């Protein structure tokens, strides 16, 4: 822990200044008098001081001092890579599309720090635009739950435990081998002269876990050789082109563009995989169960599944069975809990203990997919496998409820966007149905959507008995209603009425207005609409 006087006087300095003192080895006055760290002070000690700053004193890691220096710029300028890494992990921004990010890259003391800054910028960008990429990267290192089902022996000290479906989806070479020569093998022995590090770079590329700069530092001839061998055309082109860029700014821009392009290519790979290997291999039946032969058909199909999911259509009673993968389904919190807990579903598969991979020779488990029909099931599968976000309006409400059941807020948001961005409502639903669905699934976006629609056409709704009922329902949603409680729906309608007539009450207390408000062109119309709302509340004996 830093000296007590450090915690007392640190508020006198900006966060950047505090980091600067920590980096340069200067320590604050203590009870024993001023002293300075020795010139050979370890980098770990600097990092420890900065960790204290970021954890316990300040959280403004992106603030600037009087010279417009950020902590990240100072750390990169001074050449302290562990501190740069720590600041990035704590939320420091290095956007190479902006001046501050470019300045950090240009000012970095070492190539290692420069590469770290660019790589982190690329990683943050891709995690935001393609969340599935972050999950696929995690599969390479994570074994919770254990889902890997093949071992590649590259002749090194450590073999690679991987996923058949990943290799198949990303590489035509691996796909053909897994369907033929390697079909019944658990361990694949690659060529004796295989370079472990170079081959790991290629595998990292398949799992979207690669760092573009590692390709520069490694043996590029070997990496190119392996990339050509497994038919990774885009990686080959990338390796051949990025050697000619020297300028850090241009290189950072090119790396970001290439990374996003490669990730989009990976998304298309998984789109093709889902359509051609999962959905194309589904089995539909009117029977209550599928036969052993049908289970074997799914188990040996080109999807290389470790699980079978089925959904029963709530109207036709037809069941549809899909070959799927635990490792992808756990992107969703519902399935993550299911497969990582003491539930029976988490224990319903076998492990080859000596290899620490899934035993594919045992019969696959069959689990129920809790959605109303196969249309919704396939929308959810496309979303989980490759972030497909196009939801047909006719299925949007069902997807909304599926997202709520699966504890997936992003899926609910996508469904809400599909509803609110359409000029029409889903077939079979009116505004009141949408509002009730929003209450049940806790999607505020839909509540505002309905309130805005009602406010825009108040005269069409104000005499509607169903509107009266929905206002009463909104009032009853308050568990213990007090006399002064407002009604959520009415509050939202009032807000959008003000927007409709361009009345601005910002900065005023409730019921207060300034001298200019009642002179606005739309104020009289606003007052008339508000009077209708008050009359309705009086009729319903509601005070809001």
Coordinates of C-alpha atoms in Angstrom, one line a residue:
X1 CA 0.0 0.0 0.0
X2 CA 1.4 3.5 -0.8
X3 CA 2.4 5.8 2.1
X4 CA -0.5 7.5 3.8
X5 CA 0.6 10.9 2.6
X6 CA 0.2 9.7 -0.9
X7 CA -3.5 9.2 -0.5
X8 CA -3.8 12.5 1.2
X9 CA -2.1 14.6 -1.4
X10 CA -3.1 12.7 -4.6
X11 CA -6.3 14.8 -5.1
X12 CA -4.1 17.8 -5.7
X13 CA -2.8 16.3 -8.9
X14 CA -4.5 15.2 -12.1
X15 CA -4.7 11.5 -12.8
X16 CA -2.2 12.0 -15.6
X17 CA 0.3 13.7 -13.3
X18 CA -0.1 10.9 -10.7
X19 CA 0.6 8.3 -13.4
X20 CA 3.6 10.4 -14.5
X21 CA 5.1 10.4 -11.0
X22 CA 4.5 6.7 -10.7
X23 CA 6.2 6.1 -14.1
X24 CA 9.2 8.2 -13.4
X25 CA 9.9 6.7 -10.1
X26 CA 9.2 9.8 -8.0
X27 CA 7.4 9.1 -4.7
X28 CA 5.5 11.5 -2.5
X29 CA 6.5 12.8 0.8
X30 CA 6.2 10.3 3.7
X31 CA 6.7 10.4 7.4
X32 CA 10.4 9.6 6.8
X33 CA 10.9 12.5 4.4
X34 CA 11.1 12.9 0.6
X35 CA 12.8 10.1 -1.2
X36 CA 13.2 8.8 -4.8
X37 CA 13.1 5.4 -6.2
X38 CA 16.4 4.0 -7.4
X39 CA 17.2 4.1 -11.1
X40 CA 16.9 0.3 -11.4
X41 CA 13.4 0.2 -9.9
X42 CA 11.5 -2.7 -11.4
X43 CA 8.8 -2.2 -13.9
X44 CA 6.5 -4.3 -11.7
X45 CA 6.7 -1.7 -8.9
X46 CA 5.6 1.1 -11.3
X47 CA 2.7 -1.1 -12.5
X48 CA 1.7 -1.8 -8.8
X49 CA 1.5 2.0 -8.2
X50 CA -0.6 2.6 -11.3
X51 CA -2.8 -0.4 -10.4
X52 CA -3.4 1.3 -7.0
X53 CA -4.3 4.6 -8.8
X54 CA -6.8 2.9 -11.2
X55 CA -8.3 0.7 -8.5
X56 CA -8.6 2.8 -5.4
X57 CA -8.0 6.5 -6.1
X58 CA -9.2 7.7 -9.5
X59 CA -11.2 6.1 -12.3
X60 CA -10.7 8.9 -14.8
X61 CA -8.2 7.0 -17.0
X62 CA -9.1 9.1 -20.0
X63 CA -8.8 12.6 -18.4
X64 CA -6.2 15.0 -19.7
X65 CA -3.8 17.3 -17.9
X66 CA -3.0 21.0 -18.7
X67 CA -0.8 19.8 -21.5
X68 CA -3.5 17.6 -23.0
X69 CA -1.6 14.5 -22.0
X70 CA -3.6 11.3 -21.1
X71 CA -2.1 8.7 -18.8
X72 CA -2.0 6.3 -21.8
X73 CA 0.1 8.8 -23.8
X74 CA 2.5 9.3 -21.0
X75 CA 2.9 5.6 -20.3
X76 CA 3.5 4.8 -24.0
X77 CA 5.9 7.7 -24.4
X78 CA 7.9 6.6 -21.3
X79 CA 8.0 3.0 -22.7
X80 CA 6.3 1.2 -19.8
X81 CA 4.5 -1.6 -21.5
X82 CA 2.9 -3.2 -18.4
X83 CA 1.4 0.1 -17.5
X84 CA 0.1 0.6 -21.0
X85 CA -1.5 -2.8 -20.8
X86 CA -3.0 -2.0 -17.4
X87 CA -4.5 1.3 -18.5
X88 CA -6.0 -0.4 -21.6
X89 CA -7.6 -3.0 -19.4
X90 CA -9.0 -0.3 -17.1
X91 CA -10.8 1.4 -20.0
X92 CA -8.2 3.8 -21.5
X93 CA -9.2 4.7 -25.1
X94 CA -6.9 4.4 -28.0
X95 CA -8.9 5.1 -31.1
X96 CA -6.5 5.2 -34.1
X97 CA -9.2 7.0 -36.1
X98 CA -8.8 10.0 -33.8
X99 CA -5.9 12.4 -33.1
X100 CA -5.3 11.2 -29.5
X101 CA -5.1 7.6 -30.6
X102 CA -2.7 8.4 -33.4
X103 CA -0.5 10.4 -31.1
X104 CA -0.2 7.5 -28.7
X105 CA 0.8 5.2 -31.5
X106 CA 3.3 7.7 -33.0
X107 CA 4.7 8.6 -29.5
X108 CA 5.2 5.0 -28.3
X109 CA 8.8 4.4 -27.3
X110 CA 8.9 0.8 -28.6
X111 CA 7.5 -1.2 -31.4
X112 CA 6.1 -3.6 -28.9
X113 CA 4.0 -0.9 -27.3
X114 CA 2.9 0.5 -30.7
X115 CA 1.7 -3.0 -31.7
X116 CA -0.1 -3.4 -28.4
X117 CA -2.0 -0.2 -28.9
X118 CA -3.0 -1.0 -32.4
X119 CA -4.0 -4.6 -31.5
X120 CA -6.2 -3.4 -28.6
X121 CA -7.9 -0.8 -30.8
X122 CA -8.7 -3.5 -33.4
X123 CA -9.9 -5.9 -30.7
X124 CA -12.3 -3.3 -29.1
X125 CA -13.7 -2.4 -32.5
X126 CA -14.4 -6.0 -33.5
X127 CA -15.9 -6.9 -30.1
X128 CA -18.4 -4.0 -30.5
X129 CA -19.4 -4.7 -34.1
X130 CA -19.3 -8.5 -34.1
X131 CA -19.8 -9.8 -30.5
X132 CA -19.8 -13.4 -31.8
X133 CA -16.1 -12.9 -32.6
X134 CA -15.2 -12.3 -28.9
X135 CA -17.0 -15.5 -27.9
X136 CA -15.3 -17.7 -30.6
X137 CA -11.9 -16.4 -29.4
X138 CA -12.7 -17.5 -25.9
X139 CA -13.4 -21.1 -27.0
X140 CA -9.7 -21.6 -27.8
X141 CA -8.6 -21.1 -24.1
X142 CA -11.7 -22.0 -22.1
X143 CA -12.7 -25.5 -20.9
X144 CA -15.8 -24.5 -19.0
X145 CA -17.8 -26.4 -20.0
X146 CA -15.5 -28.8 -21.9
X147 CA -16.6 -28.9 -25.5
X148 CA -13.5 -29.7 -27.5
X149 CA -13.7 -32.9 -29.4
X150 CA -10.4 -33.4 -31.4
X151 CA -6.7 -33.3 -30.7
X152 CA -4.1 -32.1 -33.2
X153 CA -0.6 -33.4 -32.4
X154 CA 1.8 -30.9 -34.0
X155 CA 4.9 -32.7 -32.6
X156 CA 5.5 -30.1 -29.8
X157 CA 5.4 -30.4 -26.1
X158 CA 1.7 -29.6 -26.1
X159 CA -1.1 -30.9 -28.4
X160 CA -3.9 -28.7 -29.6
X161 CA -7.4 -29.5 -28.3
X162 CA -9.9 -28.0 -30.8
X163 CA -13.5 -28.2 -32.1
X164 CA -14.4 -30.1 -35.2
X165 CA -17.2 -27.8 -36.2
X166 CA -14.8 -24.7 -35.9
X167 CA -12.2 -26.3 -38.2
X168 CA -14.9 -27.4 -40.6
X169 CA -16.7 -24.0 -40.8
X170 CA -13.5 -22.1 -41.3
X171 CA -11.4 -24.3 -43.6
X172 CA -12.5 -26.4 -46.6
X173 CA -9.3 -28.5 -46.2
X174 CA -10.2 -29.5 -42.6
X175 CA -13.8 -30.0 -43.5
X176 CA -12.9 -32.6 -46.2
X177 CA -10.5 -34.4 -43.9
X178 CA -13.0 -34.5 -41.0
X179 CA -15.7 -36.0 -43.2
X180 CA -13.4 -38.7 -44.6
X181 CA -9.9 -39.6 -43.4
X182 CA -10.2 -38.2 -39.9
X183 CA -13.9 -39.1 -39.4
X184 CA -13.4 -41.6 -36.6
X185 CA -10.2 -40.4 -35.1
X186 CA -9.8 -38.5 -31.9
X187 CA -6.1 -37.7 -32.3
X188 CA -4.6 -36.4 -35.6
X189 CA -0.8 -36.6 -36.0
X190 CA 0.3 -33.9 -38.4
X191 CA 3.6 -33.8 -40.3
X192 CA 6.7 -34.5 -38.3
X193 CA 8.4 -31.2 -39.3
X194 CA 5.4 -29.1 -38.3
X195 CA 6.4 -25.9 -36.6
X196 CA 4.3 -25.6 -33.5
X197 CA 4.3 -21.8 -33.2
X198 CA 3.6 -21.1 -36.8
X199 CA 0.7 -23.6 -36.8
X200 CA -0.7 -22.1 -33.7
X201 CA -0.9 -18.8 -35.5
X202 CA -3.0 -20.4 -38.2
X203 CA -5.3 -22.0 -35.6
X204 CA -5.6 -18.7 -33.8
X205 CA -6.8 -17.2 -37.1
X206 CA -9.5 -19.9 -37.4
X207 CA -10.7 -19.0 -33.9
X208 CA -10.5 -15.3 -34.6
X209 CA -7.9 -15.1 -31.8
X210 CA -5.0 -14.0 -33.9
X211 CA -2.9 -10.9 -33.5
X212 CA -1.9 -9.4 -36.9
X213 CA 1.5 -8.4 -35.5
X214 CA 2.4 -11.9 -34.5
X215 CA 2.4 -12.8 -38.2
X216 CA 5.1 -10.2 -38.7
X217 CA 7.2 -11.5 -35.8
X218 CA 6.8 -15.2 -36.7
X219 CA 8.3 -17.2 -39.5
X220 CA 6.1 -15.9 -42.3
X221 CA 7.2 -18.5 -44.8
X222 CA 6.0 -21.3 -42.6
X223 CA 2.7 -19.5 -41.7
X224 CA 2.1 -18.9 -45.5
X225 CA 2.9 -22.6 -46.1
X226 CA 0.3 -23.7 -43.6
X227 CA -2.3 -21.2 -44.6
X228 CA -2.0 -22.4 -48.2
X229 CA -2.2 -26.0 -47.0
X230 CA -5.5 -25.5 -45.2
X231 CA -6.8 -23.3 -48.0
X232 CA -7.1 -20.0 -46.2
X233 CA -7.0 -17.7 -49.2
X234 CA -7.7 -14.4 -47.4
X235 CA -5.0 -15.0 -44.8
X236 CA -2.5 -15.7 -47.5
X237 CA -3.4 -12.4 -49.2
X238 CA -3.1 -10.6 -45.9
X239 CA 0.3 -12.0 -45.1
X240 CA 1.6 -11.1 -48.6
X241 CA 0.3 -7.5 -48.5
X242 CA 1.0 -6.2 -45.0
X243 CA 4.8 -6.4 -45.3
X244 CA 5.0 -3.3 -47.5
X245 CA 3.5 -0.9 -45.0
X246 CA 6.0 0.9 -42.8
X247 CA 4.3 4.1 -41.5
X248 CA 2.6 3.4 -38.1
X249 CA -0.5 5.4 -38.9
X250 CA -1.1 3.7 -42.3
X251 CA -0.3 0.3 -40.8
X252 CA -2.8 0.8 -38.0
X253 CA -5.5 1.8 -40.4
X254 CA -4.7 -1.1 -42.7
X255 CA -4.7 -3.6 -39.8
X256 CA -8.1 -2.4 -38.6
X257 CA -9.6 -2.6 -42.1
X258 CA -8.1 -6.0 -42.7
X259 CA -9.2 -7.3 -39.3
X260 CA -12.8 -6.2 -39.8
X261 CA -12.7 -7.7 -43.3
X262 CA -11.4 -11.0 -42.0
X263 CA -14.0 -11.1 -39.3
X264 CA -16.8 -10.4 -41.7
X265 CA -15.4 -13.2 -43.8
X266 CA -15.6 -15.5 -40.8
X267 CA -19.2 -14.4 -40.2
X268 CA -20.0 -15.5 -43.7
X269 CA -18.2 -18.8 -43.1
X270 CA -20.5 -19.4 -40.2
X271 CA -23.6 -18.3 -42.1
X272 CA -22.8 -20.9 -44.7
X273 CA -22.1 -23.5 -42.0
X274 CA -25.4 -22.9 -40.3
X275 CA -27.4 -23.0 -43.5
X276 CA -25.6 -26.0 -45.1
X277 CA -24.7 -28.1 -42.0
X278 CA -27.2 -27.3 -39.3
X279 CA -30.5 -26.2 -40.9
X280 CA -30.0 -28.4 -44.0
X281 CA -29.6 -31.4 -41.8
X282 CA -32.6 -30.9 -39.5
X283 CA -35.2 -33.7 -39.2
X284 CA -38.9 -32.9 -39.0
X285 CA -41.3 -35.5 -37.7
X286 CA -44.8 -35.9 -36.4
X287 CA -43.8 -38.7 -34.1
X288 CA -43.3 -38.1 -30.4
X289 CA -39.6 -39.0 -30.7
X290 CA -36.9 -39.8 -33.2
X291 CA -35.5 -43.2 -33.9
X292 CA -31.9 -44.4 -33.1
X293 CA -31.2 -44.3 -36.8
X294 CA -32.2 -40.7 -37.0
X295 CA -30.1 -39.8 -34.0
X296 CA -27.1 -41.5 -35.7
X297 CA -27.9 -39.5 -38.9
X298 CA -27.7 -36.2 -37.0
X299 CA -24.7 -37.3 -35.0
X300 CA -22.6 -38.2 -38.1
X301 CA -23.7 -35.2 -40.2
X302 CA -21.4 -32.5 -41.5
X303 CA -22.2 -30.2 -38.5
X304 CA -20.2 -32.4 -36.1
X305 CA -22.6 -31.7 -33.3
X306 CA -22.3 -32.5 -29.6
X307 CA -26.0 -32.0 -28.9
X308 CA -29.4 -32.4 -30.5
X309 CA -32.0 -29.7 -29.9
X310 CA -35.7 -30.1 -30.8
X311 CA -38.6 -27.7 -30.9
X312 CA -42.3 -28.6 -31.1
X313 CA -44.6 -26.4 -33.1
X314 CA -47.3 -25.2 -30.7
X315 CA -49.9 -25.2 -33.5
X316 CA -49.1 -28.3 -35.6
X317 CA -47.4 -30.5 -33.0
X318 CA -44.6 -31.2 -35.5
X319 CA -41.2 -31.6 -33.9
X320 CA -38.0 -30.4 -35.6
X321 CA -34.5 -31.7 -34.5
X322 CA -31.3 -29.8 -35.0
X323 CA -27.6 -30.8 -34.7
X324 CA -26.0 -28.0 -32.5
X325 CA -23.0 -27.2 -30.3
X326 CA -22.8 -26.4 -26.6
X327 CA -19.8 -24.2 -27.2
X328 CA -22.0 -21.7 -29.3
X329 CA -25.2 -22.0 -27.3
X330 CA -23.4 -20.9 -24.1
X331 CA -23.2 -17.4 -25.6
X332 CA -26.7 -17.2 -24.2
X333 CA -27.0 -16.9 -20.4
X334 CA -29.8 -19.5 -20.3
X335 CA -27.8 -22.2 -21.9
X336 CA -24.6 -21.2 -20.1
X337 CA -26.4 -21.9 -16.8
X338 CA -27.9 -25.1 -18.2
X339 CA -24.5 -26.5 -19.3
X340 CA -22.3 -25.2 -16.6
X341 CA -24.3 -26.2 -13.5
X342 CA -25.4 -29.2 -11.6
X343 CA -28.4 -29.7 -13.8
X344 CA -28.7 -33.0 -15.6
X345 CA -28.2 -31.3 -19.0
X346 CA -24.6 -30.4 -17.9
X347 CA -23.7 -34.0 -17.1
X348 CA -25.3 -35.6 -20.1
X349 CA -22.2 -36.3 -22.2
X350 CA -19.0 -38.4 -21.8
X351 CA -15.4 -37.3 -21.6
X352 CA -12.3 -39.1 -22.8
X353 CA -10.3 -38.5 -19.6
X354 CA -6.8 -39.2 -21.1
X355 CA -7.3 -36.7 -23.9
X356 CA -9.7 -34.3 -22.1
X357 CA -12.1 -34.1 -25.0
X358 CA -15.7 -35.0 -25.6
X359 CA -16.3 -38.6 -26.5
X360 CA -18.1 -38.5 -29.8
X361 CA -18.8 -42.3 -29.9
X362 CA -21.5 -42.0 -27.2
X363 CA -25.1 -41.2 -28.2
X364 CA -25.9 -37.5 -28.3
X365 CA -28.1 -36.0 -25.7
X366 CA -31.5 -34.6 -26.9
X367 CA -32.7 -31.4 -25.3
X368 CA -35.8 -29.2 -25.7
X369 CA -35.4 -25.8 -27.3
X370 CA -38.0 -23.5 -25.4
X371 CA -39.4 -21.6 -28.4
X372 CA -42.8 -21.9 -30.1
X373 CA -41.8 -23.1 -33.5
X374 CA -38.9 -23.9 -35.8
X375 CA -39.0 -20.4 -37.4
X376 CA -38.1 -18.8 -34.1
X377 CA -35.6 -21.6 -33.4
X378 CA -33.7 -20.9 -36.6
X379 CA -33.7 -17.1 -36.0
X380 CA -32.1 -17.7 -32.5
X381 CA -29.6 -20.2 -34.0
X382 CA -28.5 -17.7 -36.7
X383 CA -28.1 -15.0 -34.1
X384 CA -26.0 -17.2 -31.8
X385 CA -23.8 -18.6 -34.5
X386 CA -23.1 -15.5 -36.5
X387 CA -24.9 -12.4 -35.1
X388 CA -27.6 -12.4 -37.7
X389 CA -29.9 -9.6 -36.7
X390 CA -32.6 -9.5 -39.4
X391 CA -35.9 -10.5 -37.8
X392 CA -39.1 -10.7 -39.9
X393 CA -41.8 -8.5 -38.5
X394 CA -44.3 -11.4 -38.4
X395 CA -42.0 -13.3 -36.0
X396 CA -40.8 -10.3 -34.0
X397 CA -43.1 -10.7 -31.0
X398 CA -42.3 -14.4 -30.7
X399 CA -38.6 -13.6 -30.8
X400 CA -39.1 -10.9 -28.1
X401 CA -40.6 -13.5 -25.8
X402 CA -37.9 -16.1 -26.7
X403 CA -35.2 -13.5 -25.9
X404 CA -36.9 -12.9 -22.5
X405 CA -37.1 -16.6 -21.8
X406 CA -33.5 -17.1 -22.8
X407 CA -32.3 -14.2 -20.7
X408 CA -30.9 -12.5 -23.8
X409 CA -31.3 -8.7 -23.7
X410 CA -29.7 -8.2 -27.1
X411 CA -32.1 -10.6 -28.8
X412 CA -35.0 -8.7 -27.1
X413 CA -33.6 -5.4 -28.4
X414 CA -33.3 -6.7 -31.9
X415 CA -36.9 -7.8 -31.8
X416 CA -38.0 -4.5 -30.4
X417 CA -36.1 -2.7 -33.2
X418 CA -37.9 -4.8 -35.8
X419 CA -41.2 -3.7 -34.4
X420 CA -40.5 0.0 -33.9
X421 CA -38.8 0.5 -37.3
X422 CA -41.7 -0.9 -39.3
X423 CA -44.5 1.3 -40.5
X424 CA -47.1 -1.5 -39.7
X425 CA -47.6 -3.7 -36.7
X426 CA -47.1 -7.5 -36.8
X427 CA -50.1 -9.4 -38.1
X428 CA -52.6 -10.3 -35.3
X429 CA -51.3 -7.6 -32.9
X430 CA -52.5 -4.1 -32.0
X431 CA -50.8 -1.4 -30.0
X432 CA -52.3 -2.7 -26.8
X433 CA -50.8 -6.1 -27.4
X434 CA -47.4 -4.6 -28.0
X435 CA -47.6 -2.6 -24.8
X436 CA -48.6 -5.6 -22.8
X437 CA -45.7 -7.6 -24.4
X438 CA -43.3 -4.7 -23.4
X439 CA -44.5 -4.9 -19.8
X440 CA -44.1 -8.6 -19.7
X441 CA -40.6 -8.6 -21.2
X442 CA -39.4 -5.3 -19.6
X443 CA -38.5 -3.6 -22.9
X444 CA -38.8 0.1 -22.3
X445 CA -38.2 0.9 -26.0
X446 CA -41.6 -0.6 -26.9
X447 CA -43.4 1.3 -24.1
X448 CA -42.2 4.6 -25.6
X449 CA -43.1 3.4 -29.1
X450 CA -46.7 2.8 -28.0
X451 CA -47.0 6.0 -26.0
X452 CA -45.7 8.0 -29.0
X453 CA -48.2 6.4 -31.4
X454 CA -51.0 7.2 -29.0
X455 CA -49.9 10.8 -28.5
X456 CA -49.6 11.3 -32.3
X457 CA -53.2 10.1 -32.8
X458 CA -54.8 10.9 -29.4
X459 CA -58.3 11.5 -30.8
X460 CA -58.4 8.0 -32.3
X461 CA -57.7 6.5 -28.9
X462 CA -59.3 8.7 -26.2
X463 CA -62.8 7.3 -26.6
X464 CA -61.7 3.7 -27.2
X465 CA -62.8 1.4 -24.3
X466 CA -59.7 -0.7 -24.9
X467 CA -57.6 2.4 -24.3
X468 CA -59.4 3.0 -21.0
X469 CA -58.7 -0.6 -20.0
X470 CA -55.0 -0.3 -20.8
X471 CA -54.7 2.9 -18.8
X472 CA -56.3 1.1 -15.8
X473 CA -53.9 -1.8 -16.3
X474 CA -51.0 0.6 -16.3
X475 CA -52.2 2.1 -13.0
X476 CA -52.5 -1.3 -11.5
X477 CA -48.9 -2.1 -12.3
X478 CA -47.9 -0.1 -9.2
X479 CA -47.7 -2.7 -6.4
X480 CA -49.0 -0.4 -3.6
X481 CA -50.5 2.6 -5.3
X482 CA -50.4 5.9 -3.4
X483 CA -52.5 8.9 -4.1
X484 CA -49.6 10.9 -5.6
X485 CA -48.3 8.0 -7.8
X486 CA -48.1 8.7 -11.5
X487 CA -49.3 6.3 -14.2
X488 CA -46.4 5.3 -16.4
X489 CA -48.3 5.1 -19.7
X490 CA -50.0 8.5 -19.0
X491 CA -46.6 10.1 -18.1
X492 CA -45.1 8.8 -21.4
X493 CA -48.1 10.1 -23.4
X494 CA -47.8 13.5 -21.8
X495 CA -44.1 13.6 -22.7
X496 CA -44.8 12.8 -26.4
X497 CA -47.7 15.3 -26.5
X498 CA -45.3 18.0 -25.5
X499 CA -42.9 16.8 -28.2
X500 CA -45.8 16.7 -30.7
X501 CA -46.7 20.3 -30.2
X502 CA -43.0 21.5 -29.7
X503 CA -43.5 22.5 -26.1
X504 CA -40.3 22.5 -24.1
X505 CA -40.6 22.2 -20.3
X506 CA -36.9 21.5 -19.7
X507 CA -35.6 23.2 -16.6
X508 CA -39.0 23.7 -15.1
X509 CA -40.6 22.0 -12.1
X510 CA -43.8 19.9 -12.5
X511 CA -46.8 22.2 -13.1
X512 CA -44.5 25.2 -13.6
X513 CA -44.2 27.3 -16.8
X514 CA -42.5 30.4 -17.9
X515 CA -44.0 33.5 -19.5
X516 CA -43.1 32.3 -23.0
X517 CA -44.5 28.8 -23.0
X518 CA -48.2 29.8 -23.4
X519 CA -47.2 32.0 -26.3
X520 CA -45.9 29.1 -28.4
X521 CA -47.9 28.3 -31.5
X522 CA -48.9 24.8 -30.4
X523 CA -49.6 25.5 -26.8
X524 CA -53.4 25.8 -27.1
X525 CA -53.5 22.4 -28.9
X526 CA -51.3 20.9 -26.2
X527 CA -53.6 22.2 -23.5
X528 CA -56.6 20.7 -25.3
X529 CA -55.0 17.3 -25.5
X530 CA -54.0 17.5 -21.8
X531 CA -57.5 18.3 -20.9
X532 CA -58.7 15.2 -22.7
X533 CA -56.2 13.1 -20.7
X534 CA -57.4 14.7 -17.4
X535 CA -61.0 14.1 -18.3
X536 CA -60.2 10.4 -19.0
X537 CA -58.4 10.0 -15.6
X538 CA -61.3 11.7 -13.9
X539 CA -63.8 9.3 -15.6
X540 CA -61.6 6.3 -14.5
X541 CA -61.3 7.8 -11.0
X542 CA -57.5 7.8 -11.3
X543 CA -55.3 10.6 -9.9
X544 CA -52.1 10.9 -11.8

